mmCIF file of C-alpha atoms and ligand atoms in Angstrom:
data_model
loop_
_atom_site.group_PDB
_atom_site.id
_atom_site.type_symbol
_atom_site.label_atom_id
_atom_site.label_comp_id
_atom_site.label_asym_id
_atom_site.label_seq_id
_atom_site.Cartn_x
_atom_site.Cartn_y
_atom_site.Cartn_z
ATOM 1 C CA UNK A 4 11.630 37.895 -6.456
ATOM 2 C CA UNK A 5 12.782 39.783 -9.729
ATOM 3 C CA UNK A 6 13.112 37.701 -12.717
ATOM 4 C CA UNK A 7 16.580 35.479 -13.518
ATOM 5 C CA UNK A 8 18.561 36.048 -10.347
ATOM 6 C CA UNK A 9 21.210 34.087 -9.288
ATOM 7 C CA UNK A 10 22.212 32.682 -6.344
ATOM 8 C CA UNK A 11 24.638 30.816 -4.318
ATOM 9 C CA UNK A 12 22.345 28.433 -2.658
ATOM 10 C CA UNK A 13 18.841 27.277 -3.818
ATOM 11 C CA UNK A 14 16.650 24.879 -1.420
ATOM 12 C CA UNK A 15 13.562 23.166 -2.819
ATOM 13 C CA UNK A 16 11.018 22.105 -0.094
ATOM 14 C CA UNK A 17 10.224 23.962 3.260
ATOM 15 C CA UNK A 18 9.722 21.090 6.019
ATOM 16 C CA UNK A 19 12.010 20.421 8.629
ATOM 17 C CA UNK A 20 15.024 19.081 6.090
ATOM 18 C CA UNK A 21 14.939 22.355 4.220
ATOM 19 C CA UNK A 22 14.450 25.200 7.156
ATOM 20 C CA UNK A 23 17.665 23.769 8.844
ATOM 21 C CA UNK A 24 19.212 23.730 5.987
ATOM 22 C CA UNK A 25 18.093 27.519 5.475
ATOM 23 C CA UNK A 26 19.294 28.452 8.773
ATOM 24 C CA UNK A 27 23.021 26.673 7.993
ATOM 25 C CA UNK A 28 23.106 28.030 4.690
ATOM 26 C CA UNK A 29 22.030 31.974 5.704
ATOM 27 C CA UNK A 30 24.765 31.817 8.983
ATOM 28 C CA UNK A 31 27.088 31.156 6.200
ATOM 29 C CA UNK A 32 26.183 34.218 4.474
ATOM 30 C CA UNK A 33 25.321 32.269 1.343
ATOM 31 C CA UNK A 34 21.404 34.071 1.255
ATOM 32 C CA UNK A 35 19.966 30.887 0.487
ATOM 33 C CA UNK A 36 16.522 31.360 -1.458
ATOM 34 C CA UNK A 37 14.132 28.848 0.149
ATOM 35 C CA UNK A 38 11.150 27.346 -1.665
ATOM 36 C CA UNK A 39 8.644 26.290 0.643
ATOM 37 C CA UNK A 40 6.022 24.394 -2.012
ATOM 38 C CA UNK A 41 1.994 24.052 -1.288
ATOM 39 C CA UNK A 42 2.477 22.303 2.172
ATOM 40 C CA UNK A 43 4.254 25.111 4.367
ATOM 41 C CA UNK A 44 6.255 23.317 6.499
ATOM 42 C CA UNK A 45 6.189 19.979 5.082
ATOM 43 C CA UNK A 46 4.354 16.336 6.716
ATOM 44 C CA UNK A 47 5.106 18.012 10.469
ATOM 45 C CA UNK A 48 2.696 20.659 10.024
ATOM 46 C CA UNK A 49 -0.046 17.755 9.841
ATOM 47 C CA UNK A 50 1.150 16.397 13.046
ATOM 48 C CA UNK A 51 -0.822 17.588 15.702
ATOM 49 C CA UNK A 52 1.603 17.626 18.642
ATOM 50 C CA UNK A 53 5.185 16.917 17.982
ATOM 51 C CA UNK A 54 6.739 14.924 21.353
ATOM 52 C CA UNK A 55 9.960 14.049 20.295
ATOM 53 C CA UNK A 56 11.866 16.792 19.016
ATOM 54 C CA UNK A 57 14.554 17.636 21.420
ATOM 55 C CA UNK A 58 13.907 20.807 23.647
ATOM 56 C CA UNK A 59 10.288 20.863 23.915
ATOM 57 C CA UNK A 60 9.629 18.288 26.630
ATOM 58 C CA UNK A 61 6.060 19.028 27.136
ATOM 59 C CA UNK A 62 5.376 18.566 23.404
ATOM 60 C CA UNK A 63 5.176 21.454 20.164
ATOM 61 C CA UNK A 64 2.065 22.083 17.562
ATOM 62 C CA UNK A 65 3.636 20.668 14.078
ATOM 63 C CA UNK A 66 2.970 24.266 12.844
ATOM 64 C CA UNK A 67 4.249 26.150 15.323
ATOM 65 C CA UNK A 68 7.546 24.007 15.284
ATOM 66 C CA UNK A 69 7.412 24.933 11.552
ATOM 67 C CA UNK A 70 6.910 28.357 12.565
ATOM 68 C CA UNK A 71 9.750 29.012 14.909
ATOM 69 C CA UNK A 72 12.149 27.067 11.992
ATOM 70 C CA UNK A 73 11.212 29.649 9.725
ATOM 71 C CA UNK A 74 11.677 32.805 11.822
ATOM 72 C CA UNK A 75 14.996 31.050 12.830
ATOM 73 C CA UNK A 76 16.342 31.322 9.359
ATOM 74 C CA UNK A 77 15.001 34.620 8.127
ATOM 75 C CA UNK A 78 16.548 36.300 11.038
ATOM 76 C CA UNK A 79 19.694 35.314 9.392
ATOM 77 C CA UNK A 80 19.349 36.001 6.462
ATOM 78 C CA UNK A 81 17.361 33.372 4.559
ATOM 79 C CA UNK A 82 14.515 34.036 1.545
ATOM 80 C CA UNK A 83 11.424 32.454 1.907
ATOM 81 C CA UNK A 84 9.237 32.009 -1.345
ATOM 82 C CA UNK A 85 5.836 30.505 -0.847
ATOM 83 C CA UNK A 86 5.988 29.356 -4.310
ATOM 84 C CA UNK A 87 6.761 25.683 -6.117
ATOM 85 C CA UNK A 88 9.157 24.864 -8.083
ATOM 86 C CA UNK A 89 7.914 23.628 -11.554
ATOM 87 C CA UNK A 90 11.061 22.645 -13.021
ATOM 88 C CA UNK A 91 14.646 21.937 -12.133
ATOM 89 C CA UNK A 92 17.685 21.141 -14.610
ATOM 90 C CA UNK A 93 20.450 19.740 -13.126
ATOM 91 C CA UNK A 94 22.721 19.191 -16.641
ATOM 92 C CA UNK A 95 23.562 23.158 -16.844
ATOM 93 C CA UNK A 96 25.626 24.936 -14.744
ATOM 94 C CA UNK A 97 24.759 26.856 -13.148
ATOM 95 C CA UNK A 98 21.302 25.316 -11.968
ATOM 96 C CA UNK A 99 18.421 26.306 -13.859
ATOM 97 C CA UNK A 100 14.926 26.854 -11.384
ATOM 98 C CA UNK A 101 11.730 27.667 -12.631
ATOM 99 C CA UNK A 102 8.752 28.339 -10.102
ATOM 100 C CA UNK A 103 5.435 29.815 -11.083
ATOM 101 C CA UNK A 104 6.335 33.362 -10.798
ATOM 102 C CA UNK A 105 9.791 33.075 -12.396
ATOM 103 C CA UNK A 106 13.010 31.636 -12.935
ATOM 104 C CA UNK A 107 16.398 31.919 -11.488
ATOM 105 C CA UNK A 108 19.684 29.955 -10.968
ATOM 106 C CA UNK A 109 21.948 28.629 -8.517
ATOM 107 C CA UNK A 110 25.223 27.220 -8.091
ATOM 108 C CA UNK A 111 23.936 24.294 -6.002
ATOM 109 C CA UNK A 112 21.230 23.152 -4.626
ATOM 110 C CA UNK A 113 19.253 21.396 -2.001
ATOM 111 C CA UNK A 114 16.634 18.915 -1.980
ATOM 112 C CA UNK A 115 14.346 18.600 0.580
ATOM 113 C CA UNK A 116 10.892 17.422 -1.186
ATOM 114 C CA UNK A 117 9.704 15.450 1.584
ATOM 115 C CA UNK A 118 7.420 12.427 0.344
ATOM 116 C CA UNK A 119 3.765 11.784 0.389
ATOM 117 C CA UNK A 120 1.412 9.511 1.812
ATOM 118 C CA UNK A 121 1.241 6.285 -0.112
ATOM 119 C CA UNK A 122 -2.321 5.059 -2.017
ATOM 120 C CA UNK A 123 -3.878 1.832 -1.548
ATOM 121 C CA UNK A 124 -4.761 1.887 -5.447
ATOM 122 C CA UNK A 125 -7.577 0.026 -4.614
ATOM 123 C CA UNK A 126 -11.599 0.247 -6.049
ATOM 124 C CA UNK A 127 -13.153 3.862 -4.520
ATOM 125 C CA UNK A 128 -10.005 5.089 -3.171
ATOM 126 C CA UNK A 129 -9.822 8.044 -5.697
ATOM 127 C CA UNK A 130 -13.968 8.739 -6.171
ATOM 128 C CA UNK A 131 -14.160 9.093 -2.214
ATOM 129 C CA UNK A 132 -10.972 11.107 -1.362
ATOM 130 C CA UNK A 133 -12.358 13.599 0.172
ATOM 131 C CA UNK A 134 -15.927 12.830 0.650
ATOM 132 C CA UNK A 135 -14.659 10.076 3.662
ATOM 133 C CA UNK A 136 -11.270 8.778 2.376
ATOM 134 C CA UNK A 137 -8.521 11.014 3.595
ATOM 135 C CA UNK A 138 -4.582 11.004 4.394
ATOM 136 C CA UNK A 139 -4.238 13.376 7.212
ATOM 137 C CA UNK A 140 -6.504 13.095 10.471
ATOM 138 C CA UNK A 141 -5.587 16.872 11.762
ATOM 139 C CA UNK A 142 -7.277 17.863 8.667
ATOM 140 C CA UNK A 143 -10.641 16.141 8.747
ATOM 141 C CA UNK A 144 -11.071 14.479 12.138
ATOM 142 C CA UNK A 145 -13.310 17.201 12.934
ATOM 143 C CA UNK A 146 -15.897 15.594 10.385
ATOM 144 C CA UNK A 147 -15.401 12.003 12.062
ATOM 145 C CA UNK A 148 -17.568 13.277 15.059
ATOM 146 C CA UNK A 149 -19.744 10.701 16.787
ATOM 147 C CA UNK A 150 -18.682 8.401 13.468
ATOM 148 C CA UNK A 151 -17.769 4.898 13.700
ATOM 149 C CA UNK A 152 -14.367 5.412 11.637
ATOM 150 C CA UNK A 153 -11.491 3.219 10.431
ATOM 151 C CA UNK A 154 -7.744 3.628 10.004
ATOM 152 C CA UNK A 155 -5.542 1.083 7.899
ATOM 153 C CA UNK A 156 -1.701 0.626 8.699
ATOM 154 C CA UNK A 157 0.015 -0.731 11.666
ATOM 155 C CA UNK A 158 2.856 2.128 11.624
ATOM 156 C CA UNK A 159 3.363 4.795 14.071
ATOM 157 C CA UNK A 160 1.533 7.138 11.873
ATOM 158 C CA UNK A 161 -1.718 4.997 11.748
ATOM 159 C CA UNK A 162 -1.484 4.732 15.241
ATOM 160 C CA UNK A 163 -0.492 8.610 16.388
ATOM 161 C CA UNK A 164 -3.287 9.130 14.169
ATOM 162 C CA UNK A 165 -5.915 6.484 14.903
ATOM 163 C CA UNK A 166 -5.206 7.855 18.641
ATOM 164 C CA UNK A 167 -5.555 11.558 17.645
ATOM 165 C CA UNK A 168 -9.263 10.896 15.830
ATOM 166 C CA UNK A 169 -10.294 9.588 18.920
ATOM 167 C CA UNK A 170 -10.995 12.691 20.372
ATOM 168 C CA UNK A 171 -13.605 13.192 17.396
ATOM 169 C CA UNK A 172 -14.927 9.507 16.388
ATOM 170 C CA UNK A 173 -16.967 7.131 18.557
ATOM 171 C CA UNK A 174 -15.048 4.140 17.576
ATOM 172 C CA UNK A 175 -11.176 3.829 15.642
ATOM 173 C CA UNK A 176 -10.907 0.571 14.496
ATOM 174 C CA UNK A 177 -7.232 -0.079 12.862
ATOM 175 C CA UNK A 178 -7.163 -2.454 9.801
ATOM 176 C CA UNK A 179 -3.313 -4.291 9.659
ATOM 177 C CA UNK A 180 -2.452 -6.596 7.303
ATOM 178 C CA UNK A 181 -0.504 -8.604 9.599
ATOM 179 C CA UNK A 182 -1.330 -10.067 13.315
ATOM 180 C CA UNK A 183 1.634 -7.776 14.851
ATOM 181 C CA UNK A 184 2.340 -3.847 14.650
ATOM 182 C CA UNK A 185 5.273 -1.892 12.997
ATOM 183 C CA UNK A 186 4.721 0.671 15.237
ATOM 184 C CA UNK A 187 6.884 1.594 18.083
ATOM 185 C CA UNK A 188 6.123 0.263 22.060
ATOM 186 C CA UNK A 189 4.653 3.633 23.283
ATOM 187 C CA UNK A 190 2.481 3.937 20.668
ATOM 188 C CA UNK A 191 1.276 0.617 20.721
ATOM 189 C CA UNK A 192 0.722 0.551 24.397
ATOM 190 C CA UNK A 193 -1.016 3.818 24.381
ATOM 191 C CA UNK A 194 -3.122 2.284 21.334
ATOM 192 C CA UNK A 195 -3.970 -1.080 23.449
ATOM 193 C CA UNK A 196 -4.749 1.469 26.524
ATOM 194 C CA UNK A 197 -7.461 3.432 24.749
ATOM 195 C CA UNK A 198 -10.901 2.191 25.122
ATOM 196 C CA UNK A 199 -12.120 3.787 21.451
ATOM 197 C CA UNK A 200 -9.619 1.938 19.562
ATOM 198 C CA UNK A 201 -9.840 -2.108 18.226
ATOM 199 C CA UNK A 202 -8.364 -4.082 15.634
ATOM 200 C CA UNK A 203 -9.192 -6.139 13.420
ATOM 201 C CA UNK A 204 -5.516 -8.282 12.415
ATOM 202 C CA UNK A 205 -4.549 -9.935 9.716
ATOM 203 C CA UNK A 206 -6.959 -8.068 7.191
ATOM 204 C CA UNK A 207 -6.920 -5.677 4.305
ATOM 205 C CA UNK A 208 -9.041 -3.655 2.149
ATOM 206 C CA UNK A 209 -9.932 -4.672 -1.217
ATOM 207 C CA UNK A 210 -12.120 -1.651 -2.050
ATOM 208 C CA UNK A 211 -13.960 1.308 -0.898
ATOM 209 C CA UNK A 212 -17.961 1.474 -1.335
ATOM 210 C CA UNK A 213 -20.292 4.540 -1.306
ATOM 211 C CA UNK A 214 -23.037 6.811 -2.483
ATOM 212 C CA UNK A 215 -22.011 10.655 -2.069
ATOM 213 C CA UNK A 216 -20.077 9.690 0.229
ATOM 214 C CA UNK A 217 -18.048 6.725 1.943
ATOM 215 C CA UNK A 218 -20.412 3.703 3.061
ATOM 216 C CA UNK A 219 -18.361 0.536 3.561
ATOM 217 C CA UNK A 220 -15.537 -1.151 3.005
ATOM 218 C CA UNK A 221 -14.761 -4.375 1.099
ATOM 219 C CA UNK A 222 -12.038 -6.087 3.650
ATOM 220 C CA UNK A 223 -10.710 -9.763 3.136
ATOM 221 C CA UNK A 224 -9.216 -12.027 5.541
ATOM 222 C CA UNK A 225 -5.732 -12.530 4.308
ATOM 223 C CA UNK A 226 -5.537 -16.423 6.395
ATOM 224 C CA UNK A 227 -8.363 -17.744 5.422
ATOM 225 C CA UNK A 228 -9.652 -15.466 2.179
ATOM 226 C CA UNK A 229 -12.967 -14.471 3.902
ATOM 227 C CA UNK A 230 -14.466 -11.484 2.219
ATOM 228 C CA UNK A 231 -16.953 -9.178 3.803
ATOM 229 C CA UNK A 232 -18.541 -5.536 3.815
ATOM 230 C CA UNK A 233 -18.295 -3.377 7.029
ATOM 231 C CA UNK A 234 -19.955 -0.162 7.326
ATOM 232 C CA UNK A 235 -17.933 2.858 8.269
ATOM 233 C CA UNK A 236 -18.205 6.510 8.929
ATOM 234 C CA UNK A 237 -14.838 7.265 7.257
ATOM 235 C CA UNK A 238 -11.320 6.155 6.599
ATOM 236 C CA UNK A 239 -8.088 7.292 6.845
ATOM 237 C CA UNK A 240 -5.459 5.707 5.390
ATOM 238 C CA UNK A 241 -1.577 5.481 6.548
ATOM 239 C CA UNK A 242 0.316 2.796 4.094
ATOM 240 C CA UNK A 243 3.963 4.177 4.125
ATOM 241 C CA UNK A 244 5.112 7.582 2.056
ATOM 242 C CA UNK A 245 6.731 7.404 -1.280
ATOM 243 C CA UNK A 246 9.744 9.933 -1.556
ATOM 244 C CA UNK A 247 8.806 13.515 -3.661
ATOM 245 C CA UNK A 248 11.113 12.746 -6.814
ATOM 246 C CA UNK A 249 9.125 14.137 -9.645
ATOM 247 C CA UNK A 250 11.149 17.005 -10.594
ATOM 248 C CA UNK A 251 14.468 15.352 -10.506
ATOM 249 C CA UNK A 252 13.333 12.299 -12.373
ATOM 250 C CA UNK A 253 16.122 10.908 -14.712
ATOM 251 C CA UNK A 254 18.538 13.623 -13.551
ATOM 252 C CA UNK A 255 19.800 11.835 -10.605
ATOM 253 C CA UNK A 256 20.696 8.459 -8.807
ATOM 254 C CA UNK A 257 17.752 7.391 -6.798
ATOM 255 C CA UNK A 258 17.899 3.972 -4.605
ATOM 256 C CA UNK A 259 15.715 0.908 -5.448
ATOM 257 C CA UNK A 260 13.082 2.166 -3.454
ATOM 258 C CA UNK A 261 13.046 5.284 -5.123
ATOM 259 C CA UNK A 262 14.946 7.751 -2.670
ATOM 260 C CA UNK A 263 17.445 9.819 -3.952
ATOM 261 C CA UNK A 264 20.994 8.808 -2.931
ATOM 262 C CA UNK A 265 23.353 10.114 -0.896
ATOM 263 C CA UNK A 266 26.702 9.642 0.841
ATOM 264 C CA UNK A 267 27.293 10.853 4.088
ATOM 265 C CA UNK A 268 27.784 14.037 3.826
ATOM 266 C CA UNK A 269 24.099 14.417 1.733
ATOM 267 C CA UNK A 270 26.011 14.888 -1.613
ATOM 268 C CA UNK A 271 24.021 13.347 -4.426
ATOM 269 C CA UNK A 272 25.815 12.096 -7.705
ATOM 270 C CA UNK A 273 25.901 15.264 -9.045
ATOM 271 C CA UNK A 274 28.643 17.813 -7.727
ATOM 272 C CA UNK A 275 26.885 20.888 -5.843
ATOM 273 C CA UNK A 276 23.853 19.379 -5.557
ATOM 274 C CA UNK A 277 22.822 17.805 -2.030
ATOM 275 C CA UNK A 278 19.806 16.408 -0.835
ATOM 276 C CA UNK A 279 18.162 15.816 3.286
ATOM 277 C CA UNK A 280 14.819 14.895 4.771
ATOM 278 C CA UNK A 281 12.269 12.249 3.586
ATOM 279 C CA UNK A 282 13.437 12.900 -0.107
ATOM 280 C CA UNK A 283 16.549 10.829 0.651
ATOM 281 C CA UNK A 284 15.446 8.514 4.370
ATOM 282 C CA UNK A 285 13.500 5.760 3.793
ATOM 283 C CA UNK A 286 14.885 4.807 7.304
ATOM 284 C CA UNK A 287 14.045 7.284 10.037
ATOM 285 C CA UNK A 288 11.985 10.200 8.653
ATOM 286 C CA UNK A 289 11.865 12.193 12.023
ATOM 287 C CA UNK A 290 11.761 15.978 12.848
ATOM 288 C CA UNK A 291 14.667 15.665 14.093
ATOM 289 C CA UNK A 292 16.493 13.186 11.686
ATOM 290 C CA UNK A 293 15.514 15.051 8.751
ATOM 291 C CA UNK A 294 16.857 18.668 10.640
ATOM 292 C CA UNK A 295 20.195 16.883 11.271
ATOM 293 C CA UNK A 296 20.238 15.908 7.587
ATOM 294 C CA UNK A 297 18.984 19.879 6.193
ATOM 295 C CA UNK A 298 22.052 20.849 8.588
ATOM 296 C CA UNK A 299 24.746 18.652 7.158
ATOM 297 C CA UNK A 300 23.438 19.561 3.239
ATOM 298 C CA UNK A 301 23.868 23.386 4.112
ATOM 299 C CA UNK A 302 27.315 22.635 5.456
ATOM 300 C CA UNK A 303 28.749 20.397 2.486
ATOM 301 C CA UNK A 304 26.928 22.989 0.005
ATOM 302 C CA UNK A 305 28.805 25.718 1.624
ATOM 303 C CA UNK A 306 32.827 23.978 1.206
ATOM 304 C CA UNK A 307 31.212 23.045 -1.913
ATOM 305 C CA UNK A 308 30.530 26.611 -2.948
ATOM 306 C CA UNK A 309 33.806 27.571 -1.351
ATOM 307 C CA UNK A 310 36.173 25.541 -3.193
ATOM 308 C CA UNK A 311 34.649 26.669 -6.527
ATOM 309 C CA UNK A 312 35.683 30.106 -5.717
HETATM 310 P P1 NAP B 15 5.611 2.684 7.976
HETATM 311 O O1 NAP B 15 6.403 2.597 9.235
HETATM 312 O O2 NAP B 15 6.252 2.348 6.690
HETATM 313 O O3 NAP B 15 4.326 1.769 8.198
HETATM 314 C C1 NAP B 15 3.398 1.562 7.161
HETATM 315 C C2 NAP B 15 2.334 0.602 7.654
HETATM 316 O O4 NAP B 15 1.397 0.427 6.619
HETATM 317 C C3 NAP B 15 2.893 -0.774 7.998
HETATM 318 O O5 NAP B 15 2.268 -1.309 9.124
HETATM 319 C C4 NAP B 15 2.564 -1.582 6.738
HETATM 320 O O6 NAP B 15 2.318 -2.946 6.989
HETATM 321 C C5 NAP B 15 1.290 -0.944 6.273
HETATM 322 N N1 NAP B 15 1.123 -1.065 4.825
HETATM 323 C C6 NAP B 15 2.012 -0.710 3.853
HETATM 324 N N2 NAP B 15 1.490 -0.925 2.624
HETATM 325 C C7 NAP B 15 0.248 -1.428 2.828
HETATM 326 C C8 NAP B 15 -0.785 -1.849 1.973
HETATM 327 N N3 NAP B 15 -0.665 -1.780 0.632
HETATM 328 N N4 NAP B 15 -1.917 -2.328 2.519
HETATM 329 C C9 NAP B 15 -2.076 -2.376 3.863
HETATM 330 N N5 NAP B 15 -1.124 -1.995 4.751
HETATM 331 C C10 NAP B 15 0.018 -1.517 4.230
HETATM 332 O O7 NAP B 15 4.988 4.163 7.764
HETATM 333 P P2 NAP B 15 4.540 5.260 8.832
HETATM 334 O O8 NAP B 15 3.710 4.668 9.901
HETATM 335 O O9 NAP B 15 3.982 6.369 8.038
HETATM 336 O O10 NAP B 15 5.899 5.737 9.482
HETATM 337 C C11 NAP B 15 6.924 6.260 8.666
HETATM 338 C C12 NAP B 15 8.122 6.603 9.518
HETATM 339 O O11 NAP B 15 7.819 7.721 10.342
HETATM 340 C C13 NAP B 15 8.551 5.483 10.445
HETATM 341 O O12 NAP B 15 9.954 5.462 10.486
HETATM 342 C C14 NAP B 15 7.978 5.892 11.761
HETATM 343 O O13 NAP B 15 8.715 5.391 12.864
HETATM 344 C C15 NAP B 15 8.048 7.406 11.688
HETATM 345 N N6 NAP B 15 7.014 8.049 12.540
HETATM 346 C C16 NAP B 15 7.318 8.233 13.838
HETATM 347 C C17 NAP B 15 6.392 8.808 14.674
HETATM 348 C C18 NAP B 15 6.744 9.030 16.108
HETATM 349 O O14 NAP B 15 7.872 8.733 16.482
HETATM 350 N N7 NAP B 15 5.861 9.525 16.944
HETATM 351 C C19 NAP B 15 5.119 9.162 14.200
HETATM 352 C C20 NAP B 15 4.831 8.924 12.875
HETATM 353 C C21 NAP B 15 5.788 8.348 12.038
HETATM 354 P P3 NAP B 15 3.525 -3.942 7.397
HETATM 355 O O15 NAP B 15 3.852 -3.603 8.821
HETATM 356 O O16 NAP B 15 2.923 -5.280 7.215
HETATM 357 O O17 NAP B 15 4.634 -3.645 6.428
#
């Protein structure tokens, strides 16, 4: 991209949120300038097989889904930019966007950041990421082969992904801090169903223990306090996500959890700029949830951009 351009439309993020929002934005003619940051097509590119997005009844590849929302908006007209965006400043107008191979601006703009896996912040969690700590089981299940592995969490996404590493591990066992799951009936029943995977309820992790790499785990008994070391082959951890806010930071209303806030039609505090996805749903953070909400930004930012003509 040459140096300083302007543009109508701007989208930061390139997961499900921000490709819809791409695809909206370019059938409006607006030539929305997408910036996909390091993870190409956002959390659902880790997701081995997607089986709820409408249309694909016998299940989609996370990247491949990602894949066919990207070809959908460059063949009308969208700009893709595998590049991050370093800094945003939402007090000028027009927007000013600086990325590691330039800058440029924009009349508004679209957030769709995503979120991250949450840390434990406990003991070892840090030293071992990595070497037997990890966040994503379609990365490095392959190294849990044969292992007798653990996953903490009782969401869907410790369970999708406790069942998912065991096609890899010996054992799965899932470490929840309560005796009951968050997760959703299918998953749990599928979970139950699977002869790799046990639990062990009511229990959490107080630190992680190794050598070169992860050993054992320090768990405690949160009923009756009873601390103990269990060997394991590896853990994965799936706590929650906290939403990707860093480079809006003090520019912009976020919730009390931290999500940036928006009405219903994705408009954020500040006129022209919008936001969809994880960035602003602490509620449903689905495929299809955050498309809907990349759709409805594209279409507010274009009457936006209309009625400042
Ligand atoms: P989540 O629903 O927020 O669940 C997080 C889990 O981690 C909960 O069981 C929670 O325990 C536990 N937890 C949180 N902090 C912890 C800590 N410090 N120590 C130990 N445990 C901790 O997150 P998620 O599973 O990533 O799911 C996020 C969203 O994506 C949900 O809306 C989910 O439905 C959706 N999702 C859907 C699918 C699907 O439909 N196939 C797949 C993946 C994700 P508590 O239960 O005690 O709070």
């Amino acid at each position: 991209m040459e140096a300083n351009t302007h543009h109508q439309l701007v989208i930061i993020g390139g997961g499900p949120a921000g490709f819809a929002a791409a695809l909206y934005g370019a059938r409006a003619d607006l030539k929305p300038v997408i910036f996909s940051g390091m993870l190409l097509y956002g959390q659902a590119s880790q997701t081995d097989v997607i089986e709820n997005y409408p249309g694909f009844p016998d299940g989609i590849q996370g990247v491949e889904l990602g894949k066919l929302f990207e070809q959908q908006a460059v063949r009308f007209g969208a700009i893709v930019e595998y590049d991050q965006v370093l800094s945003l400043n939402l007090q000028v107008r027009p927007f000013q966007i600086q990325t590691y191979s330039g800058s440029l601006s924009a009349d508004s703009v679209i957030l769709a950041m995503g979120a991250d896996p949450k840390k434990l912040h406990i003991p070892g969690e840090e030293e071992f990421t990595g070497r037997g700590v990890s966040y994503c089981g379609t990365c490095d299940g392959f190294f849990t082969r044969n292992k007798d592995i653990h996953v903490i969490g009782g969401g869907d996404t410790a369970l999708e992904e406790a069942i998912f590493l065991t096609r890899f591990a010996h054992s799965v066992t899932v470490i929840h801090r309560r005796d009951e799951l968050r997760a959703g009936a299918i998953l749990e029943k599928r979970a139950r169903a699977n002869p790799k995977i046990s639990f062990l309820w009511n229990t959490v992790v107080d630190e992680i223990r190794g050598d070169e790499k992860v050993r054992s785990l320090m768990v405690r008994d949160v009923k009756t306090g009873e601390k103990r070391e269990i060997p394991t082959g590896a853990v994965f951890v799936f706590v929650g996500h906290s939403p990707n806010t860093s480079l809006i930071e003090g520019q912009i209303a976020l919730d009390e959890q931290g999500y940036v806030k928006v009405d219903a039609k994705m408009s954020t505090n500040i006129p022209g700029v919008f936001a969809a996805g994880e960035i602003a749903d602490p509620h449903y953070r689905q495929v299809v949830t955050s498309a809907g909400m990349g759709a409805a930004a594209a279409i507010s930012a274009t009457y936006y951009l209309e009625n400042l003509e």
